[in-house]
């Protein structure tokens, strides 16, 4: 047996295949060396993957989530309000007159003071919190009427209130209302400002209370804010405090700042409530629809069936399955059925049918009648035999 010897063609194919493999390996090596040399210059990135937009916290994460954080914020707010009032009473009041103009920033009754700055900053924070609540609240599935839009209006109201707290723009209401009505109430007409702003604030608080009613904690603090505003009005216009100027100024400033802070705090609490509902860590507060239970259908009592009587027989007494038979009752034997009784019964049934009916008989009825006649004839012949 002889093996085939390789010729020049086989050698040529082997050489071409070897050259292709060497060329591919050279290209891969050049590409790898180039990537090692250039390194980060080719990618152009100077930050790690942790700086990507997908890994950055969202805006809604600014809402306070931990209970300790909420308690700390409340304590800090109380300390800030107390510090502002103490600076006014313990430091500013005791200053000589030549230093009061330069330190007017500590005067809680003057515009541009620390108290007004704190009120403006607090209300601006409320606007941010309202917008964060809106970003989550608009995705609620059962809000068919779009009540989440109230948080847009809340944001606008907080921004206007922040602007007014910083500039004191509400002072224009006093001369404007006096000019429109021609009346000054309670002296210089300052009460016009309280009436107009009181109506606006009361309307906003009622609408906001309806919205945050799902959170008991937020509703409680919102009620506390409303009480602070009412206390501010009482302190401002109560005649008993008209003589105690220092007490009245401090009480007005403290109640107003407390009302602003507690109002924003209630919005933050509701934002936490909504965020936890959206993340599934809190059970959603939904009112269960009142569904009346369908009345149970009465069991239908089966109508007693009439027992078919045997041809030419009398009534037979039959005891029920659970009824005890009396010992005195005698068993009744069913009568025997003979061929003659059957013949008589069939004959009477045939004779009872009218010979002539008002309508023509159908094909099935005629077939049944012929079958019955043949049966009668057959029975008659058997009886004759």
Short mmCIF file of C-alpha atoms in Angstrom, two decimals:
data_model
loop_
_atom_site.label_atom_id
_atom_site.label_comp_id
_atom_site.label_asym_id
_atom_site.label_seq_id
_atom_site.Cartn_x
_atom_site.Cartn_y
_atom_site.Cartn_z
CA UNK A 1 0.00 0.00 0.00
CA UNK A 2 1.45 3.38 -1.03
CA UNK A 3 0.75 6.75 0.66
CA UNK A 4 0.17 9.90 -1.31
CA UNK A 5 3.16 12.23 -1.35
CA UNK A 6 2.66 15.94 -0.73
CA UNK A 7 3.36 18.12 -3.68
CA UNK A 8 4.05 21.81 -4.17
CA UNK A 9 0.36 22.69 -3.67
CA UNK A 10 0.30 21.33 -0.14
CA UNK A 11 3.45 23.21 0.76
CA UNK A 12 2.01 26.45 -0.63
CA UNK A 13 -1.21 26.11 1.40
CA UNK A 14 0.77 25.39 4.54
CA UNK A 15 2.89 28.50 4.03
CA UNK A 16 -0.13 30.80 3.45
CA UNK A 17 -1.87 29.51 6.59
CA UNK A 18 1.28 30.13 8.64
CA UNK A 19 1.58 33.71 7.34
CA UNK A 20 -2.07 34.51 8.23
CA UNK A 21 -1.60 33.28 11.79
CA UNK A 22 1.54 35.35 12.25
CA UNK A 23 -0.15 38.49 10.90
CA UNK A 24 -3.12 38.11 13.27
CA UNK A 25 -0.86 37.62 16.29
CA UNK A 26 1.20 40.69 15.38
CA UNK A 27 -1.93 42.88 15.14
CA UNK A 28 -3.20 41.71 18.55
CA UNK A 29 0.15 42.37 20.14
CA UNK A 30 0.34 45.87 18.69
CA UNK A 31 -3.16 46.73 19.90
CA UNK A 32 -2.45 45.48 23.43
CA UNK A 33 0.83 47.37 23.66
CA UNK A 34 -0.86 50.57 22.43
CA UNK A 35 -3.60 50.26 25.04
CA UNK A 36 -1.01 49.73 27.77
CA UNK A 37 0.93 52.79 26.66
CA UNK A 38 -2.01 55.16 26.35
CA UNK A 39 -3.90 53.87 29.45
CA UNK A 40 -6.38 56.47 30.70
CA UNK A 41 -5.54 58.82 27.81
CA UNK A 42 -7.70 56.77 25.43
CA UNK A 43 -10.68 56.61 27.87
CA UNK A 44 -10.41 60.22 28.97
CA UNK A 45 -11.99 59.52 32.38
CA UNK A 46 -10.59 60.99 35.57
CA UNK A 47 -13.31 59.70 37.99
CA UNK A 48 -14.31 56.22 39.03
CA UNK A 49 -17.63 54.54 38.30
CA UNK A 50 -18.98 55.69 41.67
CA UNK A 51 -19.24 59.21 40.24
CA UNK A 52 -21.72 58.13 37.53
CA UNK A 53 -25.14 59.77 37.51
CA UNK A 54 -26.87 56.45 38.17
CA UNK A 55 -24.99 56.07 41.46
CA UNK A 56 -25.61 59.56 42.76
CA UNK A 57 -28.37 60.08 45.36
CA UNK A 58 -31.65 61.50 44.10
CA UNK A 59 -33.22 64.75 45.28
CA UNK A 60 -35.83 62.92 47.33
CA UNK A 61 -33.08 61.47 49.49
CA UNK A 62 -32.77 64.94 51.05
CA UNK A 63 -35.95 64.26 53.01
CA UNK A 64 -35.08 63.20 56.58
CA UNK A 65 -35.76 59.50 57.10
CA UNK A 66 -34.34 58.56 60.50
CA UNK A 67 -36.21 59.38 63.67
CA UNK A 68 -32.99 60.58 65.28
CA UNK A 69 -32.47 63.06 62.45
CA UNK A 70 -35.98 64.44 62.88
CA UNK A 71 -35.51 64.84 66.63
CA UNK A 72 -32.17 66.58 66.07
CA UNK A 73 -33.74 69.00 63.57
CA UNK A 74 -36.54 69.85 65.98
CA UNK A 75 -34.09 70.47 68.83
CA UNK A 76 -31.87 72.62 66.61
CA UNK A 77 -34.86 74.70 65.54
CA UNK A 78 -35.88 75.27 69.13
CA UNK A 79 -32.32 76.23 70.08
CA UNK A 80 -32.12 78.69 67.17
CA UNK A 81 -35.37 80.44 68.12
CA UNK A 82 -34.39 80.57 71.78
CA UNK A 83 -30.95 81.94 70.91
CA UNK A 84 -32.41 84.71 68.76
CA UNK A 85 -34.73 85.83 71.55
CA UNK A 86 -31.98 85.66 74.16
CA UNK A 87 -29.64 87.76 72.03
CA UNK A 88 -32.33 90.39 71.81
CA UNK A 89 -33.32 90.46 75.46
CA UNK A 90 -29.98 89.86 77.16
CA UNK A 91 -27.59 91.57 74.79
CA UNK A 92 -29.29 94.05 72.48
CA UNK A 93 -31.56 95.69 75.05
CA UNK A 94 -28.65 96.41 77.38
CA UNK A 95 -26.51 98.07 74.71
CA UNK A 96 -25.95 101.83 74.72
CA UNK A 97 -27.79 103.85 72.11
CA UNK A 98 -24.68 104.49 70.02
CA UNK A 99 -24.17 100.73 69.51
CA UNK A 100 -27.77 99.81 68.70
CA UNK A 101 -27.63 101.24 65.19
CA UNK A 102 -24.58 99.17 64.30
CA UNK A 103 -26.04 96.01 65.88
CA UNK A 104 -29.56 96.44 64.54
CA UNK A 105 -29.23 92.96 63.08
CA UNK A 106 -30.07 91.62 66.55
CA UNK A 107 -33.28 93.65 66.84
CA UNK A 108 -36.15 91.22 66.23
CA UNK A 109 -38.55 94.09 65.45
CA UNK A 110 -36.48 95.65 62.64
CA UNK A 111 -36.25 94.53 59.04
CA UNK A 112 -33.14 92.68 57.96
CA UNK A 113 -32.51 91.24 61.41
CA UNK A 114 -31.44 87.72 62.30
CA UNK A 115 -35.03 86.86 63.19
CA UNK A 116 -36.31 87.87 59.75
CA UNK A 117 -33.42 86.06 58.07
CA UNK A 118 -34.22 82.88 60.03
CA UNK A 119 -37.92 83.15 59.11
CA UNK A 120 -37.08 83.64 55.43
CA UNK A 121 -34.65 80.71 55.41
CA UNK A 122 -37.17 78.46 57.17
CA UNK A 123 -39.95 79.27 54.71
CA UNK A 124 -37.60 78.77 51.75
CA UNK A 125 -36.75 75.33 53.15
CA UNK A 126 -40.49 74.68 53.25
CA UNK A 127 -40.70 75.47 49.54
CA UNK A 128 -37.95 72.94 48.79
CA UNK A 129 -39.62 70.31 50.97
CA UNK A 130 -42.96 70.88 49.23
CA UNK A 131 -41.37 70.37 45.83
CA UNK A 132 -39.69 67.16 47.01
CA UNK A 133 -43.04 65.89 48.26
CA UNK A 134 -44.54 66.71 44.86
CA UNK A 135 -41.89 64.66 43.05
CA UNK A 136 -43.04 61.55 44.94
CA UNK A 137 -46.68 62.33 45.52
CA UNK A 138 -47.54 62.69 41.81
CA UNK A 139 -46.87 58.97 41.22
CA UNK A 140 -49.60 57.75 43.58
CA UNK A 141 -51.88 55.32 41.77
CA UNK A 142 -55.20 56.07 43.46
CA UNK A 143 -55.01 59.87 43.06
CA UNK A 144 -57.44 60.04 40.16
CA UNK A 145 -58.36 63.71 40.69
CA UNK A 146 -54.78 64.96 40.70
CA UNK A 147 -54.77 66.30 44.27
CA UNK A 148 -50.99 66.13 44.26
CA UNK A 149 -50.98 69.49 42.43
CA UNK A 150 -51.63 71.20 45.74
CA UNK A 151 -47.92 70.87 46.43
CA UNK A 152 -47.18 73.16 43.50
CA UNK A 153 -49.34 75.82 45.14
CA UNK A 154 -47.69 75.10 48.49
CA UNK A 155 -44.28 75.73 46.93
CA UNK A 156 -45.44 79.07 45.51
CA UNK A 157 -46.97 80.11 48.84
CA UNK A 158 -43.78 79.25 50.73
CA UNK A 159 -41.68 81.25 48.28
CA UNK A 160 -43.94 84.31 48.60
CA UNK A 161 -43.90 84.01 52.38
CA UNK A 162 -40.10 83.74 52.35
CA UNK A 163 -39.84 86.88 50.23
CA UNK A 164 -42.23 88.74 52.54
CA UNK A 165 -40.36 87.65 55.67
CA UNK A 166 -37.10 89.00 54.28
CA UNK A 167 -38.42 92.29 52.88
CA UNK A 168 -41.55 93.07 54.92
CA UNK A 169 -43.63 93.61 51.79
CA UNK A 170 -46.86 92.95 53.71
CA UNK A 171 -46.63 96.46 55.17
CA UNK A 172 -48.16 97.83 51.97
CA UNK A 173 -51.47 96.21 52.87
CA UNK A 174 -52.10 98.69 55.68
CA UNK A 175 -52.29 101.91 53.61
CA UNK A 176 -53.90 100.05 50.70
CA UNK A 177 -56.82 98.75 52.78
CA UNK A 178 -57.27 102.11 54.51
CA UNK A 179 -57.43 103.77 51.10
CA UNK A 180 -59.94 101.23 49.77
CA UNK A 181 -62.25 101.10 52.78
CA UNK A 182 -61.68 104.56 54.23
CA UNK A 183 -61.59 103.11 57.75
CA UNK A 184 -58.82 102.53 60.26
CA UNK A 185 -59.56 99.72 62.67
CA UNK A 186 -58.03 99.69 66.14
CA UNK A 187 -55.98 102.84 65.89
CA UNK A 188 -53.52 102.98 62.99
CA UNK A 189 -55.15 100.21 60.93
CA UNK A 190 -52.49 97.56 61.49
CA UNK A 191 -55.23 95.00 61.96
CA UNK A 192 -55.97 95.13 58.22
CA UNK A 193 -52.69 93.32 57.60
CA UNK A 194 -53.62 90.65 60.14
CA UNK A 195 -57.08 90.18 58.60
CA UNK A 196 -55.85 89.76 55.02
CA UNK A 197 -52.87 87.58 55.85
CA UNK A 198 -54.91 85.61 58.39
CA UNK A 199 -57.52 84.67 55.78
CA UNK A 200 -54.87 83.61 53.28
CA UNK A 201 -52.90 81.58 55.82
CA UNK A 202 -56.04 79.94 57.22
CA UNK A 203 -57.12 78.85 53.73
CA UNK A 204 -53.71 77.37 52.99
CA UNK A 205 -53.57 75.58 56.34
CA UNK A 206 -57.00 73.99 55.89
CA UNK A 207 -56.13 72.72 52.41
CA UNK A 208 -52.77 71.46 53.61
CA UNK A 209 -54.39 69.72 56.58
CA UNK A 210 -56.67 67.81 54.20
CA UNK A 211 -53.65 66.69 52.20
CA UNK A 212 -51.50 65.55 55.13
CA UNK A 213 -54.36 63.87 56.98
CA UNK A 214 -52.85 60.48 56.11
CA UNK A 215 -50.00 61.12 58.56
CA UNK A 216 -51.08 61.67 62.16
CA UNK A 217 -47.71 63.06 63.18
CA UNK A 218 -47.68 65.63 60.38
CA UNK A 219 -51.28 66.60 61.17
CA UNK A 220 -50.40 67.12 64.84
CA UNK A 221 -47.52 69.46 64.04
CA UNK A 222 -49.64 71.31 61.50
CA UNK A 223 -52.23 71.92 64.22
CA UNK A 224 -49.43 73.15 66.48
CA UNK A 225 -48.35 75.60 63.78
CA UNK A 226 -51.91 76.91 63.47
CA UNK A 227 -52.00 77.38 67.25
CA UNK A 228 -48.75 79.36 67.09
CA UNK A 229 -50.19 81.73 64.49
CA UNK A 230 -53.33 82.23 66.58
CA UNK A 231 -51.15 82.97 69.60
CA UNK A 232 -49.25 85.55 67.53
CA UNK A 233 -52.51 87.35 66.72
CA UNK A 234 -53.63 87.28 70.34
CA UNK A 235 -50.31 88.65 71.58
CA UNK A 236 -50.23 91.37 68.93
CA UNK A 237 -53.69 92.80 69.60
CA UNK A 238 -54.37 91.92 73.23
CA UNK A 239 -54.81 95.16 75.21
CA UNK A 240 -53.20 93.72 78.35
CA UNK A 241 -49.79 93.51 76.63
CA UNK A 242 -49.86 97.01 75.19
CA UNK A 243 -48.02 98.41 78.20
CA UNK A 244 -45.36 95.66 78.40
CA UNK A 245 -43.48 96.52 75.23
CA UNK A 246 -40.55 94.15 75.70
CA UNK A 247 -42.74 91.17 76.56
CA UNK A 248 -45.01 91.82 73.61
CA UNK A 249 -42.14 92.09 71.09
CA UNK A 250 -40.45 88.93 72.35
CA UNK A 251 -43.72 86.98 72.43
CA UNK A 252 -44.65 88.11 68.90
CA UNK A 253 -41.27 87.13 67.50
CA UNK A 254 -41.15 83.78 69.32
CA UNK A 255 -44.67 82.69 68.34
CA UNK A 256 -44.21 83.75 64.71
CA UNK A 257 -40.86 81.99 64.32
CA UNK A 258 -42.22 78.90 66.06
CA UNK A 259 -45.21 78.85 63.71
CA UNK A 260 -42.98 79.03 60.63
CA UNK A 261 -40.63 76.34 61.87
CA UNK A 262 -43.33 73.91 62.98
CA UNK A 263 -45.19 74.37 59.69
CA UNK A 264 -42.11 73.44 57.66
CA UNK A 265 -41.40 70.59 60.07
CA UNK A 266 -44.87 69.13 59.44
CA UNK A 267 -44.21 69.23 55.69
CA UNK A 268 -40.92 67.38 56.24
CA UNK A 269 -42.73 64.76 58.32
CA UNK A 270 -45.29 64.23 55.59
CA UNK A 271 -42.49 63.98 53.02
CA UNK A 272 -40.95 61.19 55.10
CA UNK A 273 -44.35 59.50 55.28
CA UNK A 274 -44.83 59.67 51.50
CA UNK A 275 -41.28 58.49 50.79
CA UNK A 276 -41.70 55.44 53.00
CA UNK A 277 -45.01 54.60 51.34
CA UNK A 278 -43.41 54.85 47.90
CA UNK A 279 -40.52 52.59 48.92
CA UNK A 280 -42.83 50.03 50.49
CA UNK A 281 -41.45 50.39 54.03
CA UNK A 282 -44.73 51.79 55.31
CA UNK A 283 -48.21 50.46 54.76
CA UNK A 284 -50.23 52.74 52.50
CA UNK A 285 -53.16 54.49 54.17
CA UNK A 286 -56.13 53.72 52.01
CA UNK A 287 -59.72 53.73 53.05
CA UNK A 288 -61.33 50.44 52.40
CA UNK A 289 -64.47 50.78 50.29
CA UNK A 290 -67.64 49.95 52.13
CA UNK A 291 -69.02 46.86 50.46
CA UNK A 292 -72.31 45.48 51.67
CA UNK A 293 -72.26 41.76 52.03
CA UNK A 294 -74.69 40.03 49.70
CA UNK A 295 -77.58 38.43 51.48
CA UNK A 296 -77.28 34.70 51.64
CA UNK A 297 -79.77 33.03 49.33
CA UNK A 298 -82.46 31.10 51.10
CA UNK A 299 -82.24 27.37 50.55
CA UNK A 300 -84.84 26.37 48.07
CA UNK A 301 -87.11 23.69 49.40
CA UNK A 302 -87.65 21.04 46.83
CA UNK A 303 -91.27 20.65 45.94
CA UNK A 304 -92.57 17.23 46.88
CA UNK A 305 -92.78 15.09 43.86
CA UNK A 306 -95.96 13.27 43.21
CA UNK A 307 -95.36 9.62 43.12
CA UNK A 308 -96.56 7.95 39.97
CA UNK A 309 -99.37 5.65 40.72
CA UNK A 310 -99.25 2.18 39.38
CA UNK A 311 -101.80 1.22 36.82
CA UNK A 312 -104.98 0.15 38.54
CA UNK A 313 -103.44 0.29 42.03
CA UNK A 314 -104.43 2.06 45.21
CA UNK A 315 -102.42 4.51 47.32
CA UNK A 316 -99.50 2.88 49.15
CA UNK A 317 -98.11 4.22 52.44
CA UNK A 318 -94.32 4.74 52.30
CA UNK A 319 -92.30 5.69 55.38
CA UNK A 320 -89.51 8.27 55.07
CA UNK A 321 -85.88 7.28 55.58
CA UNK A 322 -85.60 8.68 59.15
CA UNK A 323 -89.12 8.02 60.33
CA UNK A 324 -89.69 5.23 62.81
CA UNK A 325 -92.47 2.97 61.83
CA UNK A 326 -95.04 2.22 64.46
CA UNK A 327 -95.29 -1.34 65.59
CA UNK A 328 -99.07 -1.44 65.11
CA UNK A 329 -98.91 -0.43 61.46
CA UNK A 330 -99.24 -3.30 59.11
CA UNK A 331 -97.26 -3.62 55.95
CA UNK A 332 -99.30 -3.17 52.85
CA UNK A 333 -98.48 -5.38 49.96
CA UNK A 334 -98.41 -3.77 46.55
CA UNK A 335 -101.02 -5.21 44.24
CA UNK A 336 -99.84 -7.35 41.40
CA UNK A 337 -100.07 -5.97 37.90
CA UNK A 338 -101.60 -8.24 35.31
CA UNK A 339 -101.60 -8.07 31.55
CA UNK A 340 -105.33 -7.33 31.47
CA UNK A 341 -104.91 -4.23 33.67
CA UNK A 342 -102.19 -2.89 31.37
CA UNK A 343 -104.40 -3.53 28.34
CA UNK A 344 -107.31 -1.67 29.91
CA UNK A 345 -105.15 1.31 30.87
CA UNK A 346 -103.65 1.65 27.41
CA UNK A 347 -107.06 1.36 25.83
CA UNK A 348 -108.47 4.12 28.00
CA UNK A 349 -105.52 6.40 27.23
CA UNK A 350 -106.05 5.90 23.54
CA UNK A 351 -109.76 6.46 23.77
CA UNK A 352 -109.27 9.64 25.83
CA UNK A 353 -107.43 11.30 22.92
CA UNK A 354 -109.75 13.18 20.56
CA UNK A 355 -110.17 11.58 17.21
CA UNK A 356 -110.24 14.88 15.43
CA UNK A 357 -108.12 17.73 16.64
CA UNK A 358 -108.17 21.29 15.62
CA UNK A 359 -104.69 21.08 14.19
CA UNK A 360 -103.04 18.48 11.96
CA UNK A 361 -100.84 15.90 13.70
CA UNK A 362 -97.12 16.08 13.19
CA UNK A 363 -95.08 13.29 11.67
CA UNK A 364 -93.70 12.22 15.05
CA UNK A 365 -97.16 12.11 16.57
CA UNK A 366 -98.50 9.95 13.74
CA UNK A 367 -95.53 7.59 14.10
CA UNK A 368 -96.13 7.33 17.85
CA UNK A 369 -99.82 6.64 17.27
CA UNK A 370 -99.11 3.85 14.79
CA UNK A 371 -96.60 2.32 17.19
CA UNK A 372 -99.20 2.40 19.96
CA UNK A 373 -101.81 0.74 17.72
CA UNK A 374 -99.40 -2.06 16.80
CA UNK A 375 -98.64 -2.62 20.47
CA UNK A 376 -102.37 -2.83 21.25
CA UNK A 377 -102.93 -5.31 18.45
CA UNK A 378 -100.02 -7.44 19.66
CA UNK A 379 -101.30 -7.43 23.22
CA UNK A 380 -104.82 -8.27 22.04
CA UNK A 381 -103.62 -11.27 20.04
CA UNK A 382 -101.62 -12.53 23.03
CA UNK A 383 -104.64 -12.25 25.33
CA UNK A 384 -106.82 -14.19 22.87
CA UNK A 385 -104.35 -17.03 22.81
#
